[in-house]
Amino acid sequence: MSIFITGSTGYIGSYVVEKLLREHKNPLALLVRARNEDEAKKKLWKALQLHMPFDEFISFYESRIKVYLGDLTKHDLGLLGGIKEQLVDDMNSIIHVAASLNRKSDKACFNNNLRGTLHVIKLAMASNKRRKLKRFSEVSTAAVAGVRQDELVLENAMIDWDRSDYDPYARTKKFCEYMAHELLEDIPKTIFRPSIVLGDSRFPQTTQFDMVRAFVTLSKLPVLPFNKNWRADIVPANFVAKAIVDIHQKDRTLFESYNLSAGSASLTFEQIVEVLSEHRGSKPPVFIPMLDPLASALVRQLANTPKWMGVSRLFSLMKVFWPYLNFNTVFDNSRVRQELDLVPEPFDQYAYELSKFAQDGQFNYAYKPWPDGA
Ligand SMILES: NC(=O)c1ccc[n+]([C@@H]2O[C@H](COP(=O)([O-])OP(=O)(O)OC[C@H]3O[C@@H](n4cnc5c(N)ncnc54)[C@H](OP(=O)(O)O)[C@@H]3O)[C@@H](O)[C@H]2O)c1
C-alpha cells in the first residue's frame, strides 16, 4: 500500500520523498503537476538531484514511485474516474505537503491552499471509507500563529482565531489545519508546523534561496533596524523532513500537532549576522532598533519602485518577510523533542557554508539536465 504525497517536486517535499525512499519500504504515489509522465519524471529528477545521483533516482523511480498527474486546484485533483479510483484503492496514508507560498496573492493561496487541501481531504475520506487510512499528515507552518510580538508561542496556543494574520498564506494555512481537524474526525492526523526552513545542516547546497538571500542581504548592511537580541526561529530542511517522516510512520503519536522549530534555542540577530559577517572578514552591522518604523516604510516604498531600477524584486521579498523578522517570536518545540528526542542543529553551525554556496552561485542552483539518451 502506498503513501500518497503532494508537493514532491518542491523543496520540503523532495526531502520527505528522499527520506521515505531511503529509510522505508512503502511504494510512493506522487501527485505531480505536469502534462505527461515524461515531464513529471523530469520535474522529479530536478527536485531529487539535490539528494541523489541520476542512476539511483531512476532505480527508485522504476521500483517505488507511481506518478499521478494532477493539480490541487482541480476537482478530484484532476484525476479522471479510473485513475482516481486506483489511487483511492492504493493509498493507506497521505502526506500533504503542497501549497502556494505566495504571500502576496489571495487568489493563489485560496485556490491552492484552501481548495487544494479540501480536494485532498475529500480523497482521504473516500479512501478511508474503503479501508481505514493509517494517517493523514498535513505540512502547515508556524505562520499560523498569526500576529505576535516578543513571544515564545507554546504548541497548544498556536491557533487563536481572534488574532490577525500577516498575509493570505498564513490565514489559508490556518484554515487548512481547521478543515483537516474538523472533517477527518476518524482518521489519525498530524499537523507539522515548520518555522523558517533554511538549508541543510549536513551540506551547503540548497535549491531554495529566498530567505537565504534576505539574511545575506541584511548581514551586509552597515546598520540594521532591529534589536540585536531579537530572535529568528530557523531550522534546517533535514530536521523538518526527519520529523515529518518519523512521526508520520508511527502507529501512534503523542500529539496531533508539532512545531518543527528551534524554539527557545533560536539564535539572536546578533548571533546570526555575526556568523555571516565573521567568515566574510567584514564588520557586523550596527543595530539601531529605533530605525525599525523608518526601515519598514522604506522597504515598502522600494518594493513599489519600477522594475528598471533593479531593486523592486529584492524589496518585495523583504516586504513580505519583514513582519516575520521584526516580530521577535519563536515557537516552542517540546512536542517533537518528546516524541523523537530530536532537536534542530543551530543555524550558526551551518549558516556560513550555506550563505557561501548561495552567493557563489548568485542565488541559483546549477541544475543538472536530464542525461542524453536516458
Ligand atoms: N519553505 C519554508 O520555509 C516553509 C516553512 C514553513 C512551512 N512550509 C510549508 O512546507 C510546504 C512545502 O513548502 P516548500 O518550501 O517545499 O514549497 P515549494 O518548494 O514552493 O513547493 C511547493 C510544492 O507544492 C506543489 N504545488 C503547488 N501548487 C500546486 C498545485 N496547484 N497542484 C499540485 N501541486 C502544487 C508544487 O508543485 P510544482 O513543482 O508543480 O510547482 C511543489 O511541489 C508548504 O505546505 C509550506 O506551507 C514551508
Short mmCIF file of C-alpha atoms and ligand atoms in Angstrom, two decimals:
data_model
loop_
_atom_site.label_atom_id
_atom_site.label_comp_id
_atom_site.label_asym_id
_atom_site.label_seq_id
_atom_site.Cartn_x
_atom_site.Cartn_y
_atom_site.Cartn_z
CA MET A 1 0.00 0.00 0.00
CA SER A 2 1.27 3.45 -0.99
CA ILE A 3 1.84 6.70 0.79
CA PHE A 4 0.17 9.44 -1.25
CA ILE A 5 2.32 12.59 -1.27
CA THR A 6 1.61 16.04 -2.68
CA GLY A 7 4.34 18.62 -3.27
CA SER A 8 7.13 16.13 -4.04
CA THR A 9 8.64 18.45 -6.66
CA GLY A 10 9.08 21.22 -4.08
CA TYR A 11 11.86 21.86 -1.58
CA ILE A 12 10.48 20.18 1.53
CA GLY A 13 8.57 17.53 -0.45
CA SER A 14 11.81 16.38 -2.09
CA TYR A 15 13.33 15.84 1.36
CA VAL A 16 10.29 13.87 2.52
CA VAL A 17 10.35 11.67 -0.59
CA GLU A 18 14.09 11.04 -0.30
CA LYS A 19 13.83 10.02 3.34
CA LEU A 20 10.93 7.66 2.65
CA LEU A 21 12.76 6.10 -0.30
CA ARG A 22 15.93 5.54 1.67
CA GLU A 23 14.60 4.55 5.07
CA HIS A 24 11.24 2.90 4.42
CA LYS A 25 9.83 0.32 2.05
CA ASN A 26 6.44 1.78 1.10
CA PRO A 27 5.65 2.48 -2.55
CA LEU A 28 5.04 6.21 -3.10
CA ALA A 29 2.11 7.65 -5.07
CA LEU A 30 3.11 11.18 -6.04
CA LEU A 31 0.77 13.91 -7.26
CA VAL A 32 2.77 15.84 -9.87
CA ARG A 33 1.61 18.88 -11.80
CA ALA A 34 2.71 18.02 -15.34
CA ARG A 35 1.22 17.46 -18.79
CA ASN A 36 2.54 13.91 -19.18
CA GLU A 37 4.59 11.30 -17.40
CA ASP A 38 7.78 12.28 -19.17
CA GLU A 39 7.51 15.87 -17.91
CA ALA A 40 6.62 14.62 -14.43
CA LYS A 41 9.68 12.35 -14.34
CA LYS A 42 11.93 15.27 -15.34
CA LYS A 43 10.38 17.53 -12.68
CA LEU A 44 11.01 14.86 -10.06
CA TRP A 45 14.62 14.43 -11.18
CA LYS A 46 15.09 18.20 -10.90
CA ALA A 47 13.76 18.15 -7.33
CA LEU A 48 15.56 14.99 -6.21
CA GLN A 49 19.02 15.64 -7.68
CA LEU A 50 19.90 17.58 -4.54
CA HIS A 51 19.71 14.22 -2.77
CA MET A 52 20.88 11.52 -5.16
CA PRO A 53 22.69 10.74 -8.43
CA PHE A 54 20.70 10.01 -11.59
CA ASP A 55 21.15 6.22 -11.52
CA GLU A 56 19.78 5.98 -8.03
CA PHE A 57 16.89 8.26 -8.94
CA ILE A 58 15.92 6.07 -11.91
CA SER A 59 16.21 2.94 -9.85
CA PHE A 60 13.87 4.36 -7.17
CA TYR A 61 11.58 5.80 -9.84
CA GLU A 62 11.12 2.46 -11.52
CA SER A 63 10.75 0.37 -8.40
CA ARG A 64 8.96 2.55 -5.84
CA ILE A 65 7.29 5.57 -7.46
CA LYS A 66 3.95 5.87 -9.21
CA VAL A 67 3.14 9.30 -10.60
CA TYR A 68 -0.40 10.70 -10.62
CA LEU A 69 -0.65 13.66 -12.98
CA GLY A 70 -2.88 16.20 -11.29
CA ASP A 71 -3.43 19.63 -9.85
CA LEU A 72 -4.60 20.58 -6.36
CA THR A 73 -6.93 23.23 -7.70
CA LYS A 74 -8.89 20.86 -9.91
CA HIS A 75 -11.94 18.90 -8.81
CA ASP A 76 -10.77 15.43 -7.63
CA LEU A 77 -7.24 16.83 -8.16
CA GLY A 78 -7.85 16.48 -11.91
CA LEU A 79 -7.69 12.68 -11.64
CA LEU A 80 -10.11 11.11 -14.05
CA GLY A 81 -12.53 8.35 -12.97
CA GLY A 82 -10.48 5.17 -13.20
CA ILE A 83 -7.26 6.82 -12.08
CA LYS A 84 -8.85 8.42 -9.04
CA GLU A 85 -10.34 5.05 -8.06
CA GLN A 86 -6.95 3.39 -8.48
CA LEU A 87 -5.35 5.95 -6.14
CA VAL A 88 -8.16 5.74 -3.59
CA ASP A 89 -7.68 1.95 -3.51
CA ASP A 90 -3.91 2.04 -3.49
CA MET A 91 -3.09 4.50 -0.69
CA ASN A 92 -3.08 3.86 3.03
CA SER A 93 -1.73 7.18 4.25
CA ILE A 94 -1.29 10.75 2.99
CA ILE A 95 1.38 13.40 3.44
CA HIS A 96 0.01 16.67 2.08
CA VAL A 97 2.99 18.96 1.55
CA ALA A 98 1.96 21.04 -1.49
CA ALA A 99 0.89 24.64 -1.08
CA SER A 100 1.24 28.07 -2.57
CA LEU A 101 3.73 30.12 -0.54
CA ASN A 102 2.86 33.24 -2.50
CA ARG A 103 2.25 35.55 0.43
CA LYS A 104 1.21 38.38 -1.86
CA SER A 105 -1.64 36.62 -3.65
CA ASP A 106 -5.05 35.95 -2.11
CA LYS A 107 -6.03 34.12 -5.27
CA ALA A 108 -3.04 31.72 -5.30
CA CYS A 109 -3.44 30.96 -1.59
CA PHE A 110 -7.21 30.49 -1.75
CA ASN A 111 -7.06 28.22 -4.79
CA ASN A 112 -4.02 26.10 -3.96
CA ASN A 113 -4.21 26.02 -0.19
CA LEU A 114 -7.91 26.13 0.63
CA ARG A 115 -9.49 24.46 -2.39
CA GLY A 116 -6.46 22.22 -2.86
CA THR A 117 -6.50 20.95 0.72
CA LEU A 118 -10.26 20.39 0.56
CA HIS A 119 -9.73 18.20 -2.52
CA VAL A 120 -7.01 16.18 -0.76
CA ILE A 121 -9.24 15.80 2.31
CA LYS A 122 -12.13 14.53 0.14
CA LEU A 123 -9.80 11.94 -1.35
CA ALA A 124 -8.74 10.90 2.14
CA MET A 125 -12.40 10.50 3.15
CA ALA A 126 -13.16 8.40 0.06
CA SER A 127 -10.17 6.18 0.73
CA ASN A 128 -10.97 5.86 4.42
CA LYS A 129 -14.45 4.57 3.58
CA ARG A 130 -12.89 1.60 1.78
CA ARG A 131 -10.12 0.86 4.19
CA LYS A 132 -9.10 2.73 7.31
CA LEU A 133 -6.37 5.24 6.45
CA LYS A 134 -3.35 4.86 8.71
CA ARG A 135 -2.61 8.59 8.91
CA PHE A 136 -3.21 11.96 7.29
CA SER A 137 -0.29 14.35 7.71
CA GLU A 138 -0.54 17.99 6.77
CA VAL A 139 2.52 20.21 6.41
CA SER A 140 1.40 23.55 7.76
CA THR A 141 3.54 26.45 9.01
CA ALA A 142 4.42 28.27 12.23
CA ALA A 143 2.97 31.34 10.50
CA VAL A 144 -0.49 30.09 11.58
CA ALA A 145 0.31 31.64 14.99
CA GLY A 146 -0.66 34.99 13.43
CA VAL A 147 0.42 38.44 14.53
CA ARG A 148 2.65 38.19 17.59
CA GLN A 149 5.29 40.24 19.34
CA ASP A 150 8.10 39.13 21.66
CA GLU A 151 6.70 35.67 22.37
CA LEU A 152 7.69 32.05 22.80
CA VAL A 153 4.48 30.51 21.43
CA LEU A 154 3.52 27.23 23.07
CA GLU A 155 2.21 24.46 20.86
CA ASN A 156 -1.24 24.41 22.39
CA ALA A 157 -1.55 28.18 21.85
CA MET A 158 -0.58 28.34 18.18
CA ILE A 159 -4.10 28.83 16.84
CA ASP A 160 -6.02 31.84 18.02
CA TRP A 161 -8.93 32.78 15.76
CA ASP A 162 -9.25 36.25 17.27
CA ARG A 163 -5.78 37.15 16.10
CA SER A 164 -4.96 38.79 12.77
CA ASP A 165 -2.64 37.16 10.26
CA TYR A 166 0.26 38.70 8.40
CA ASP A 167 -0.78 37.52 4.95
CA PRO A 168 -3.15 35.28 2.96
CA TYR A 169 -0.64 32.42 3.14
CA ALA A 170 -0.76 32.32 6.94
CA ARG A 171 -4.55 32.74 7.03
CA THR A 172 -5.26 30.00 4.49
CA LYS A 173 -2.81 27.54 6.07
CA LYS A 174 -4.55 28.09 9.42
CA PHE A 175 -7.88 27.26 7.81
CA CYS A 176 -6.37 24.17 6.12
CA GLU A 177 -5.47 22.85 9.57
CA TYR A 178 -9.03 23.53 10.70
CA MET A 179 -10.53 21.65 7.75
CA ALA A 180 -8.34 18.60 8.42
CA HIS A 181 -9.24 18.74 12.11
CA GLU A 182 -12.99 19.10 11.53
CA LEU A 183 -13.50 16.84 8.50
CA LEU A 184 -11.18 13.93 9.23
CA GLU A 185 -12.52 13.08 12.65
CA ASP A 186 -11.98 9.34 12.39
CA ILE A 187 -8.54 9.38 10.74
CA PRO A 188 -5.33 9.74 12.79
CA LYS A 189 -3.89 13.15 11.87
CA THR A 190 -0.66 15.01 12.32
CA ILE A 191 -0.10 18.67 11.61
CA PHE A 192 3.50 19.81 11.18
CA ARG A 193 4.36 23.48 11.59
CA PRO A 194 7.88 24.31 10.43
CA SER A 195 9.25 27.76 11.25
CA ILE A 196 11.72 29.37 8.78
CA VAL A 197 13.28 26.48 6.83
CA LEU A 198 16.78 27.35 5.63
CA GLY A 199 19.24 24.95 4.01
CA ASP A 200 20.58 21.66 5.29
CA SER A 201 22.85 21.22 8.27
CA ARG A 202 24.76 18.37 6.55
CA PHE A 203 25.78 20.09 3.30
CA PRO A 204 25.86 23.64 1.88
CA GLN A 205 23.69 23.05 -1.21
CA THR A 206 20.13 24.31 -1.39
CA THR A 207 17.60 24.87 -4.15
CA GLN A 208 15.52 27.40 -2.20
CA PHE A 209 17.09 30.84 -1.92
CA ASP A 210 14.54 33.49 -0.89
CA MET A 211 15.21 33.57 2.84
CA VAL A 212 18.95 32.90 2.41
CA ARG A 213 19.09 35.97 0.20
CA ALA A 214 17.16 38.00 2.78
CA PHE A 215 19.56 37.10 5.62
CA VAL A 216 22.70 37.54 3.50
CA THR A 217 21.48 40.98 2.38
CA LEU A 218 20.74 42.02 5.95
CA SER A 219 24.13 40.83 7.20
CA LYS A 220 25.88 43.06 4.64
CA LEU A 221 24.13 46.28 5.66
CA PRO A 222 26.12 48.72 7.81
CA VAL A 223 23.08 49.32 10.06
CA LEU A 224 20.21 47.01 10.96
CA PRO A 225 16.91 48.43 12.21
CA PHE A 226 16.44 45.60 14.71
CA ASN A 227 17.20 44.96 18.33
CA LYS A 228 20.28 42.74 18.43
CA ASN A 229 18.57 40.45 20.95
CA TRP A 230 15.51 39.76 18.80
CA ARG A 231 15.43 36.15 17.71
CA ALA A 232 14.62 34.40 14.43
CA ASP A 233 13.37 30.82 14.53
CA ILE A 234 15.29 28.96 11.80
CA VAL A 235 15.53 25.21 11.18
CA PRO A 236 17.28 23.10 8.52
CA ALA A 237 15.23 21.12 5.97
CA ASN A 238 16.82 17.80 7.01
CA PHE A 239 15.45 18.26 10.55
CA VAL A 240 11.98 19.08 9.18
CA ALA A 241 11.91 16.04 6.90
CA LYS A 242 13.15 13.69 9.61
CA ALA A 243 10.43 14.84 11.97
CA ILE A 244 7.68 14.59 9.33
CA VAL A 245 8.67 11.12 8.14
CA ASP A 246 9.49 9.58 11.52
CA ILE A 247 6.25 10.82 13.08
CA HIS A 248 4.10 10.05 10.03
CA GLN A 249 5.32 6.46 10.02
CA LYS A 250 4.44 5.82 13.67
CA ASP A 251 1.39 3.75 14.51
CA ARG A 252 0.53 6.10 17.36
CA THR A 253 1.71 9.61 18.07
CA LEU A 254 1.71 11.50 21.33
CA PHE A 255 0.19 14.67 19.84
CA GLU A 256 -1.83 15.84 16.85
CA SER A 257 0.31 18.87 16.03
CA TYR A 258 4.04 19.57 16.20
CA ASN A 259 6.05 22.76 15.85
CA LEU A 260 9.15 21.97 13.82
CA SER A 261 11.11 24.89 15.16
CA ALA A 262 14.16 25.93 17.14
CA GLY A 263 12.08 27.42 19.98
CA SER A 264 13.98 28.85 22.92
CA ALA A 265 17.30 27.78 21.33
CA SER A 266 16.68 30.20 18.42
CA LEU A 267 19.59 32.50 17.70
CA THR A 268 19.52 36.25 18.12
CA PHE A 269 20.01 38.57 15.16
CA GLU A 270 23.39 39.48 16.61
CA GLN A 271 24.46 35.80 16.57
CA ILE A 272 23.11 35.25 13.07
CA VAL A 273 24.74 38.24 11.39
CA GLU A 274 27.95 37.73 13.35
CA VAL A 275 28.48 34.26 11.90
CA LEU A 276 27.64 35.52 8.40
CA SER A 277 29.97 38.56 8.61
CA GLU A 278 32.79 36.96 10.64
CA HIS A 279 33.57 34.41 7.95
CA ARG A 280 33.47 37.14 5.32
CA GLY A 281 36.01 39.08 7.35
CA SER A 282 33.75 42.14 7.43
CA LYS A 283 32.41 44.07 10.40
CA PRO A 284 28.91 43.04 11.52
CA PRO A 285 26.16 45.66 11.17
CA VAL A 286 25.34 48.08 13.97
CA PHE A 287 21.88 47.52 15.47
CA ILE A 288 19.63 50.59 15.83
CA PRO A 289 16.12 49.33 16.70
CA MET A 290 14.69 52.87 16.70
CA LEU A 291 15.02 52.82 12.91
CA ASP A 292 12.52 49.95 12.53
CA PRO A 293 9.44 52.06 11.57
CA LEU A 294 11.51 54.10 9.12
CA ALA A 295 13.08 50.97 7.61
CA SER A 296 9.67 49.25 7.23
CA ALA A 297 8.35 52.31 5.37
CA LEU A 298 11.46 52.41 3.16
CA VAL A 299 11.18 48.69 2.33
CA ARG A 300 7.52 49.23 1.32
CA GLN A 301 8.48 52.19 -0.88
CA LEU A 302 11.38 50.38 -2.56
CA ALA A 303 9.20 47.32 -3.22
CA ASN A 304 6.95 49.56 -5.31
CA THR A 305 9.67 51.13 -7.46
CA PRO A 306 9.67 50.49 -11.24
CA LYS A 307 11.38 47.27 -12.36
CA TRP A 308 14.11 49.12 -14.32
CA MET A 309 15.55 50.44 -11.05
CA GLY A 310 16.50 46.85 -10.24
CA VAL A 311 15.61 46.79 -6.53
CA SER A 312 11.88 46.04 -6.52
CA ARG A 313 12.32 42.24 -6.53
CA LEU A 314 14.62 42.17 -3.52
CA PHE A 315 12.50 44.64 -1.57
CA SER A 316 9.21 42.91 -2.43
CA LEU A 317 10.77 39.84 -0.88
CA MET A 318 11.88 41.87 2.15
CA LYS A 319 8.40 43.41 2.44
CA VAL A 320 6.61 40.06 2.79
CA PHE A 321 9.21 38.67 5.20
CA TRP A 322 9.60 41.86 7.26
CA PRO A 323 6.83 41.06 9.79
CA TYR A 324 8.46 37.67 10.39
CA LEU A 325 11.82 39.35 11.01
CA ASN A 326 10.83 42.01 13.48
CA PHE A 327 8.14 40.17 15.48
CA ASN A 328 10.79 38.59 17.71
CA THR A 329 8.71 35.46 18.11
CA VAL A 330 9.87 31.86 18.38
CA PHE A 331 7.91 28.62 18.58
CA ASP A 332 8.21 26.05 21.33
CA ASN A 333 9.32 22.62 20.10
CA SER A 334 8.74 20.47 23.21
CA ARG A 335 6.50 18.00 21.40
CA VAL A 336 8.99 16.90 18.73
CA ARG A 337 11.67 16.66 21.43
CA GLN A 338 9.36 14.49 23.50
CA GLU A 339 8.19 12.34 20.57
CA LEU A 340 11.54 11.78 18.82
CA ASP A 341 14.18 13.16 21.17
CA LEU A 342 15.10 15.38 18.24
CA VAL A 343 16.36 18.97 18.18
CA PRO A 344 17.36 21.02 15.12
CA GLU A 345 21.02 21.87 14.54
CA PRO A 346 21.59 25.52 15.42
CA PHE A 347 21.70 27.80 12.37
CA ASP A 348 25.17 29.19 13.17
CA GLN A 349 26.64 25.70 12.72
CA TYR A 350 25.88 25.64 9.01
CA ALA A 351 24.96 29.25 8.10
CA TYR A 352 28.32 30.22 6.66
CA GLU A 353 28.62 27.26 4.25
CA LEU A 354 25.02 27.80 3.15
CA SER A 355 25.49 31.54 2.53
CA LYS A 356 28.77 30.91 0.68
CA PHE A 357 27.12 28.32 -1.59
CA ALA A 358 24.21 30.69 -2.26
CA GLN A 359 26.42 33.68 -3.04
CA ASP A 360 28.94 31.74 -5.15
CA GLY A 361 26.04 30.58 -7.34
CA GLN A 362 24.37 34.02 -7.31
CA PHE A 363 21.37 32.54 -5.52
CA ASN A 364 20.78 29.93 -8.20
CA TYR A 365 21.16 26.18 -8.21
CA ALA A 366 23.00 24.75 -11.21
CA TYR A 367 20.52 22.01 -12.08
CA LYS A 368 21.88 19.02 -13.96
CA PRO A 369 19.89 18.36 -17.16
CA TRP A 370 18.22 15.03 -17.90
CA PRO A 371 21.10 12.89 -19.27
CA ASP A 372 21.20 12.47 -23.04
CA GLY A 373 19.68 9.21 -24.20
CA ALA A 374 18.37 8.27 -20.73
N1 LIG B 1 10.00 26.58 2.99
C1 LIG B 1 9.68 27.04 4.17
O1 LIG B 1 10.44 27.84 4.77
C2 LIG B 1 8.44 26.56 4.86
C3 LIG B 1 8.22 26.96 6.19
C4 LIG B 1 7.07 26.54 6.83
C5 LIG B 1 6.16 25.73 6.19
N2 LIG B 1 6.38 25.37 4.89
C6 LIG B 1 5.36 24.51 4.25
O2 LIG B 1 6.02 23.43 3.60
C7 LIG B 1 5.28 23.03 2.45
C8 LIG B 1 6.22 22.93 1.27
O3 LIG B 1 6.88 24.16 1.10
P1 LIG B 1 8.14 24.29 0.14
O4 LIG B 1 9.01 25.32 0.74
O5 LIG B 1 8.66 22.96 -0.17
O6 LIG B 1 7.43 24.93 -1.15
P2 LIG B 1 7.81 24.78 -2.68
O7 LIG B 1 9.25 24.45 -2.86
O8 LIG B 1 7.27 26.01 -3.34
O9 LIG B 1 6.97 23.52 -3.16
C9 LIG B 1 5.59 23.58 -3.31
C10 LIG B 1 5.12 22.25 -3.88
O10 LIG B 1 3.68 22.30 -3.98
C11 LIG B 1 3.33 21.95 -5.32
N3 LIG B 1 2.11 22.63 -5.73
C12 LIG B 1 1.79 23.93 -5.57
N4 LIG B 1 0.61 24.18 -6.13
C13 LIG B 1 0.17 23.01 -6.66
C14 LIG B 1 -0.98 22.62 -7.38
N5 LIG B 1 -1.94 23.51 -7.70
N6 LIG B 1 -1.13 21.34 -7.75
C15 LIG B 1 -0.16 20.42 -7.45
N7 LIG B 1 0.95 20.72 -6.79
C16 LIG B 1 1.12 22.01 -6.40
C17 LIG B 1 4.49 22.43 -6.17
O11 LIG B 1 4.44 21.79 -7.42
P3 LIG B 1 5.12 22.43 -8.73
O12 LIG B 1 6.54 21.89 -8.73
O13 LIG B 1 4.31 21.93 -9.84
O14 LIG B 1 5.08 23.92 -8.59
C18 LIG B 1 5.65 21.97 -5.29
O15 LIG B 1 5.86 20.60 -5.44
C19 LIG B 1 4.16 24.03 2.28
O16 LIG B 1 2.97 23.44 2.76
C20 LIG B 1 4.57 25.20 3.14
O17 LIG B 1 3.46 25.86 3.66
C21 LIG B 1 7.50 25.77 4.20
#
